[in-house]
Short mmCIF file of C-alpha atoms in Angstrom, two decimals:
data_model
loop_
_atom_site.label_atom_id
_atom_site.label_comp_id
_atom_site.label_asym_id
_atom_site.label_seq_id
_atom_site.Cartn_x
_atom_site.Cartn_y
_atom_site.Cartn_z
CA UNK A 833 -9.72 15.17 -28.08
CA UNK A 834 -6.75 15.94 -25.77
CA UNK A 835 -3.80 13.57 -25.73
CA UNK A 836 -3.79 11.49 -22.57
CA UNK A 837 -0.64 11.74 -20.42
CA UNK A 838 -0.18 8.90 -17.92
CA UNK A 839 1.64 9.43 -14.62
CA UNK A 840 3.77 6.77 -12.93
CA UNK A 841 5.75 6.86 -9.70
CA UNK A 842 7.31 4.33 -7.33
CA UNK A 843 6.28 3.09 -3.92
CA UNK A 844 8.72 5.34 -2.03
CA UNK A 845 6.21 8.13 -2.79
CA UNK A 846 4.16 6.78 0.16
CA UNK A 847 0.95 7.53 -1.75
CA UNK A 848 -2.05 5.93 -0.06
CA UNK A 849 -3.69 3.42 -2.43
CA UNK A 850 -6.95 5.38 -2.59
CA UNK A 851 -5.18 8.59 -3.57
CA UNK A 852 -3.15 6.85 -6.28
CA UNK A 853 -6.33 5.20 -7.60
CA UNK A 854 -8.28 8.48 -7.49
CA UNK A 855 -5.77 10.14 -9.82
CA UNK A 856 -4.95 7.08 -11.91
CA UNK A 857 -1.29 7.04 -10.88
CA UNK A 858 0.67 3.87 -11.62
CA UNK A 859 2.84 2.86 -8.66
CA UNK A 860 5.78 0.52 -9.26
CA UNK A 861 6.89 -1.41 -6.20
CA UNK A 862 10.47 -1.21 -4.92
CA UNK A 863 11.94 -4.50 -3.69
CA UNK A 864 12.47 -5.29 -0.01
CA UNK A 865 14.76 -8.00 1.39
CA UNK A 866 14.12 -9.22 4.93
CA UNK A 867 16.38 -12.05 6.00
CA UNK A 868 16.20 -14.56 3.14
CA UNK A 869 12.85 -13.29 1.84
CA UNK A 870 12.57 -10.91 -1.13
CA UNK A 871 9.40 -9.44 -2.60
CA UNK A 872 7.61 -6.25 -3.64
CA UNK A 873 7.55 -4.03 -0.60
CA UNK A 874 3.76 -3.86 -0.26
CA UNK A 875 3.67 -7.61 0.38
CA UNK A 876 5.53 -7.27 3.68
CA UNK A 877 3.67 -6.85 6.94
CA UNK A 878 4.61 -3.50 8.43
CA UNK A 879 4.42 -4.60 12.05
CA UNK A 880 6.42 -7.72 11.28
CA UNK A 881 9.10 -5.64 9.59
CA UNK A 882 9.39 -3.34 12.61
CA UNK A 883 9.85 -6.35 14.88
CA UNK A 884 12.37 -7.92 12.50
CA UNK A 885 14.43 -4.74 12.44
CA UNK A 886 14.37 -4.44 16.22
CA UNK A 887 15.53 -8.06 16.41
CA UNK A 888 18.49 -7.32 14.14
CA UNK A 889 17.27 -9.27 11.09
CA UNK A 890 19.19 -8.12 7.99
CA UNK A 891 17.01 -5.74 5.94
CA UNK A 892 17.91 -4.15 2.60
CA UNK A 893 16.23 -2.78 -0.50
CA UNK A 894 16.72 -2.78 -4.25
CA UNK A 895 15.08 -0.97 -7.18
CA UNK A 896 12.23 -2.57 -9.11
CA UNK A 897 13.20 -4.89 -11.92
CA UNK A 898 13.02 -2.92 -15.20
CA UNK A 899 10.33 -5.41 -16.23
CA UNK A 900 8.00 -4.03 -13.56
CA UNK A 901 8.34 -0.58 -15.11
CA UNK A 902 7.99 -1.97 -18.63
CA UNK A 903 4.64 -3.61 -17.92
CA UNK A 904 3.34 -0.54 -16.07
CA UNK A 905 4.29 1.59 -19.08
CA UNK A 906 2.75 -0.96 -21.46
CA UNK A 907 -0.51 -0.91 -19.50
CA UNK A 908 -0.62 2.89 -19.81
CA UNK A 909 0.03 2.69 -23.55
CA UNK A 910 -2.67 0.03 -23.96
CA UNK A 911 -5.10 2.28 -22.11
CA UNK A 912 -4.55 4.99 -24.71
CA UNK A 913 -1.79 7.15 -23.23
CA UNK A 914 0.17 9.12 -25.80
CA UNK A 915 3.05 9.75 -23.37
CA UNK A 916 4.10 8.94 -19.81
CA UNK A 917 5.57 11.11 -17.07
CA UNK A 918 7.45 8.89 -14.63
CA UNK A 919 8.58 10.51 -11.33
CA UNK A 920 10.94 8.77 -8.92
CA UNK A 921 12.97 8.81 -5.75
CA UNK A 922 16.28 10.67 -5.83
CA UNK A 923 18.93 8.91 -7.87
CA UNK A 924 21.34 9.57 -5.00
CA UNK A 925 19.18 7.44 -2.71
CA UNK A 926 18.21 4.63 -5.10
CA UNK A 927 18.86 3.25 -8.59
CA UNK A 928 15.09 3.17 -9.17
CA UNK A 929 15.24 6.04 -11.65
CA UNK A 930 17.87 4.14 -13.66
CA UNK A 931 15.60 1.07 -13.83
CA UNK A 932 12.84 3.34 -15.13
CA UNK A 933 15.14 4.73 -17.81
CA UNK A 934 16.10 1.24 -18.96
CA UNK A 935 12.46 0.20 -19.26
CA UNK A 936 11.49 3.41 -21.06
CA UNK A 937 13.71 2.48 -24.01
CA UNK A 938 11.49 -0.53 -24.73
CA UNK A 939 8.13 1.28 -24.84
CA UNK A 940 6.47 2.48 -28.04
CA UNK A 941 5.32 5.82 -26.62
CA UNK A 942 7.54 8.57 -25.14
CA UNK A 943 8.38 8.17 -21.45
CA UNK A 944 9.71 11.25 -19.66
CA UNK A 945 11.70 10.28 -16.55
CA UNK A 946 11.99 12.78 -13.69
CA UNK A 947 14.52 12.29 -10.89
CA UNK A 948 12.67 14.11 -8.12
CA UNK A 949 15.72 14.54 -5.91
CA UNK A 950 13.54 13.60 -2.95
CA UNK A 951 11.23 10.86 -1.60
CA UNK A 952 8.13 10.22 0.49
CA UNK A 953 5.14 12.55 0.11
CA UNK A 954 7.29 15.29 -1.47
CA UNK A 955 7.40 12.87 -4.38
CA UNK A 956 3.81 11.77 -3.82
CA UNK A 957 2.39 15.30 -4.01
CA UNK A 958 4.39 15.95 -7.19
CA UNK A 959 2.83 12.86 -8.77
CA UNK A 960 -0.66 13.99 -7.72
CA UNK A 961 -0.12 17.46 -9.19
CA UNK A 962 1.10 15.98 -12.46
CA UNK A 963 -1.87 13.61 -12.59
CA UNK A 964 -4.32 16.41 -11.83
CA UNK A 965 -3.03 18.50 -14.75
CA UNK A 966 -2.98 15.43 -17.01
CA UNK A 967 -6.53 14.55 -16.02
CA UNK A 968 -7.67 18.05 -16.98
CA UNK A 969 -6.26 17.50 -20.46
CA UNK A 970 -3.02 19.39 -19.91
CA UNK A 971 -0.27 19.10 -22.48
CA UNK A 972 3.01 17.34 -21.69
CA UNK A 973 4.96 20.49 -20.84
CA UNK A 974 2.30 21.54 -18.32
CA UNK A 975 2.28 18.11 -16.68
CA UNK A 976 6.08 18.15 -16.32
CA UNK A 977 6.04 21.72 -15.04
CA UNK A 978 3.44 20.86 -12.39
CA UNK A 979 5.57 17.99 -11.10
CA UNK A 980 8.80 19.98 -11.12
CA UNK A 981 7.29 22.96 -9.31
CA UNK A 982 5.97 20.76 -6.51
CA UNK A 983 9.32 19.00 -6.16
CA UNK A 984 11.27 22.27 -6.07
CA UNK A 985 9.02 23.81 -3.44
CA UNK A 986 8.67 20.83 -1.11
CA UNK A 987 10.36 20.40 2.26
CA UNK A 988 10.84 17.01 3.91
CA UNK A 989 11.36 17.15 7.71
CA UNK A 990 12.38 13.85 9.27
CA UNK A 991 12.68 12.58 12.84
CA UNK A 992 14.56 9.33 13.41
CA UNK A 993 14.99 7.61 16.73
CA UNK A 994 18.52 6.58 15.75
CA UNK A 995 20.83 7.05 12.78
CA UNK A 996 21.89 3.41 12.91
CA UNK A 997 19.49 2.18 10.22
CA UNK A 998 20.51 4.91 7.78
CA UNK A 999 24.15 4.04 8.48
CA UNK A 1000 23.54 0.34 7.83
CA UNK A 1001 21.73 1.03 4.56
CA UNK A 1002 24.37 3.42 3.25
CA UNK A 1003 21.80 6.23 2.81
CA UNK A 1004 23.10 8.41 5.63
CA UNK A 1005 24.61 11.00 3.25
CA UNK A 1006 25.64 14.29 4.83
CA UNK A 1007 23.99 13.22 8.11
CA UNK A 1008 27.14 11.11 8.65
CA UNK A 1009 28.41 14.08 10.65
CA UNK A 1010 25.75 13.40 13.31
CA UNK A 1011 26.91 9.85 14.06
CA UNK A 1012 28.15 9.38 17.58
CA UNK A 1013 25.45 11.66 19.01
CA UNK A 1014 24.45 10.70 22.55
CA UNK A 1015 21.47 8.34 22.78
CA UNK A 1016 19.25 11.03 24.36
CA UNK A 1017 19.97 13.48 21.52
CA UNK A 1018 17.57 12.98 18.64
CA UNK A 1019 18.55 13.88 15.07
CA UNK A 1020 16.29 15.85 12.74
CA UNK A 1021 17.00 15.44 9.05
CA UNK A 1022 15.91 16.64 5.64
CA UNK A 1023 16.52 15.71 2.01
CA UNK A 1024 18.76 18.26 0.32
CA UNK A 1025 20.54 18.00 -3.03
CA UNK A 1026 19.10 14.53 -3.39
CA UNK A 1027 20.53 13.07 -0.18
CA UNK A 1028 19.78 12.86 3.53
CA UNK A 1029 21.17 15.92 5.32
CA UNK A 1030 21.26 17.07 8.95
CA UNK A 1031 18.97 19.77 10.32
CA UNK A 1032 19.33 19.76 14.09
CA UNK A 1033 20.21 17.79 17.23
CA UNK A 1034 17.52 18.02 19.90
CA UNK A 1035 17.52 16.50 23.42
CA UNK A 1036 14.68 14.02 23.86
CA UNK A 1037 11.87 12.77 21.62
CA UNK A 1038 9.22 15.23 22.81
CA UNK A 1039 11.41 18.28 22.20
CA UNK A 1040 12.47 16.87 18.84
CA UNK A 1041 8.85 16.49 17.74
CA UNK A 1042 8.08 20.03 18.89
CA UNK A 1043 11.05 21.31 16.90
CA UNK A 1044 9.83 19.40 13.86
CA UNK A 1045 6.51 21.25 14.10
CA UNK A 1046 8.38 24.57 14.47
CA UNK A 1047 10.33 23.82 11.30
CA UNK A 1048 7.14 22.88 9.45
CA UNK A 1049 5.47 26.13 10.48
CA UNK A 1050 8.48 28.07 9.23
CA UNK A 1051 8.52 26.13 5.94
CA UNK A 1052 4.84 26.94 5.30
CA UNK A 1053 5.26 30.64 6.09
CA UNK A 1054 2.54 32.62 4.32
CA UNK A 1055 2.12 30.08 1.51
CA UNK A 1056 -0.74 27.75 0.85
CA UNK A 1057 0.57 24.22 1.26
CA UNK A 1058 -0.40 20.58 1.51
CA UNK A 1059 0.89 18.90 4.65
CA UNK A 1060 1.43 15.20 5.19
CA UNK A 1061 2.66 13.25 8.21
CA UNK A 1062 4.16 9.85 7.49
CA UNK A 1063 4.96 7.36 10.21
CA UNK A 1064 6.86 4.13 10.66
CA UNK A 1065 6.15 2.50 13.99
CA UNK A 1066 5.48 5.90 15.57
CA UNK A 1067 2.46 7.81 16.93
CA UNK A 1068 1.56 10.83 14.84
CA UNK A 1069 -1.45 12.14 16.79
CA UNK A 1070 0.32 14.78 18.88
CA UNK A 1071 2.27 16.08 15.91
CA UNK A 1072 -0.92 16.39 13.82
CA UNK A 1073 -2.69 18.17 16.69
CA UNK A 1074 0.16 20.66 17.07
CA UNK A 1075 0.37 21.30 13.33
CA UNK A 1076 -3.33 22.18 13.22
CA UNK A 1077 -2.89 24.40 16.26
CA UNK A 1078 0.18 26.22 14.95
CA UNK A 1079 -0.72 26.58 11.26
CA UNK A 1080 -4.18 28.17 10.93
CA UNK A 1081 -6.13 27.26 7.84
CA UNK A 1082 -4.04 24.21 7.09
CA UNK A 1083 -7.19 22.11 6.68
CA UNK A 1084 -6.88 18.37 6.46
CA UNK A 1085 -3.44 16.89 7.07
CA UNK A 1086 -2.76 13.69 5.17
CA UNK A 1087 -1.60 10.94 7.50
CA UNK A 1088 0.10 8.05 5.74
CA UNK A 1089 2.24 5.05 6.54
CA UNK A 1090 5.79 5.39 5.31
CA UNK A 1091 6.51 2.81 2.65
CA UNK A 1092 8.25 -0.21 4.11
CA UNK A 1093 11.29 0.58 1.94
CA UNK A 1094 11.51 4.07 3.48
CA UNK A 1095 11.00 2.46 6.88
CA UNK A 1096 13.83 0.03 6.24
CA UNK A 1097 16.19 3.00 6.00
CA UNK A 1098 14.89 5.36 8.68
CA UNK A 1099 14.08 2.66 11.24
CA UNK A 1100 11.27 2.07 13.75
CA UNK A 1101 9.91 5.16 15.49
CA UNK A 1102 10.60 7.49 12.56
CA UNK A 1103 8.17 10.23 11.54
CA UNK A 1104 8.28 12.89 8.86
CA UNK A 1105 6.38 16.02 7.92
CA UNK A 1106 6.07 17.00 4.27
CA UNK A 1107 5.38 20.62 3.41
CA UNK A 1108 4.41 20.96 -0.24
CA UNK A 1109 3.38 24.48 -1.32
CA UNK A 1110 0.51 24.66 -3.77
CA UNK A 1111 0.98 28.26 -4.97
#
């Protein structure tokens, strides 16, 4: 009988609930603070959060309490896991990975913590790959390798309507250089070396979305890849249509809501494309 390896991630992975459940992935919720209210992020109404942000209500985030990780790890151990692979948002964007490390010291089975250096579905696809290998009875080194390969190969392409929310949250990183851009110029961003980095300045939303598709097509190249479009108060339909038109054989494109914690940083109207090679 093969040893069972459990896979855990956090809610910034943007994994749809059905996909996480399908692969048995434990998802620990990051904390969201809206005005004087604090709770696990999935308890907040997405539309209400968008309106609160537009109204200028203070919004911030914090990592899960180590206890949330501890009980998720304990549940995995109780279900018969011999080890846990725990994959998380970049440590340069959040202290979530540190909370996971603290909790891992209290668990009776080995917990292997992976700082993904990224977020959103780049992290989500890595968790799915790890869980797929684990579900097939793969040994620990193969599960870790599957996660790390997906993380290394992934590209996160991000459109934001304004950099103001990233500036407020302190997650603006190297994109700081784009502050002061005229209102009509839209920034395109990526996650590089674990932090938000600039890609391009494009005049107007429509042109920016078209450029995002161009960049996604280039990132796919001649590889086989999973594609996901995540949205936060934005319309993804035209981007999905253009991706299918421009990248033959792409198949189904996963459309997901950005986690409310991700949304709290990128702001209303944001949209991202994840390109995650599978070969």
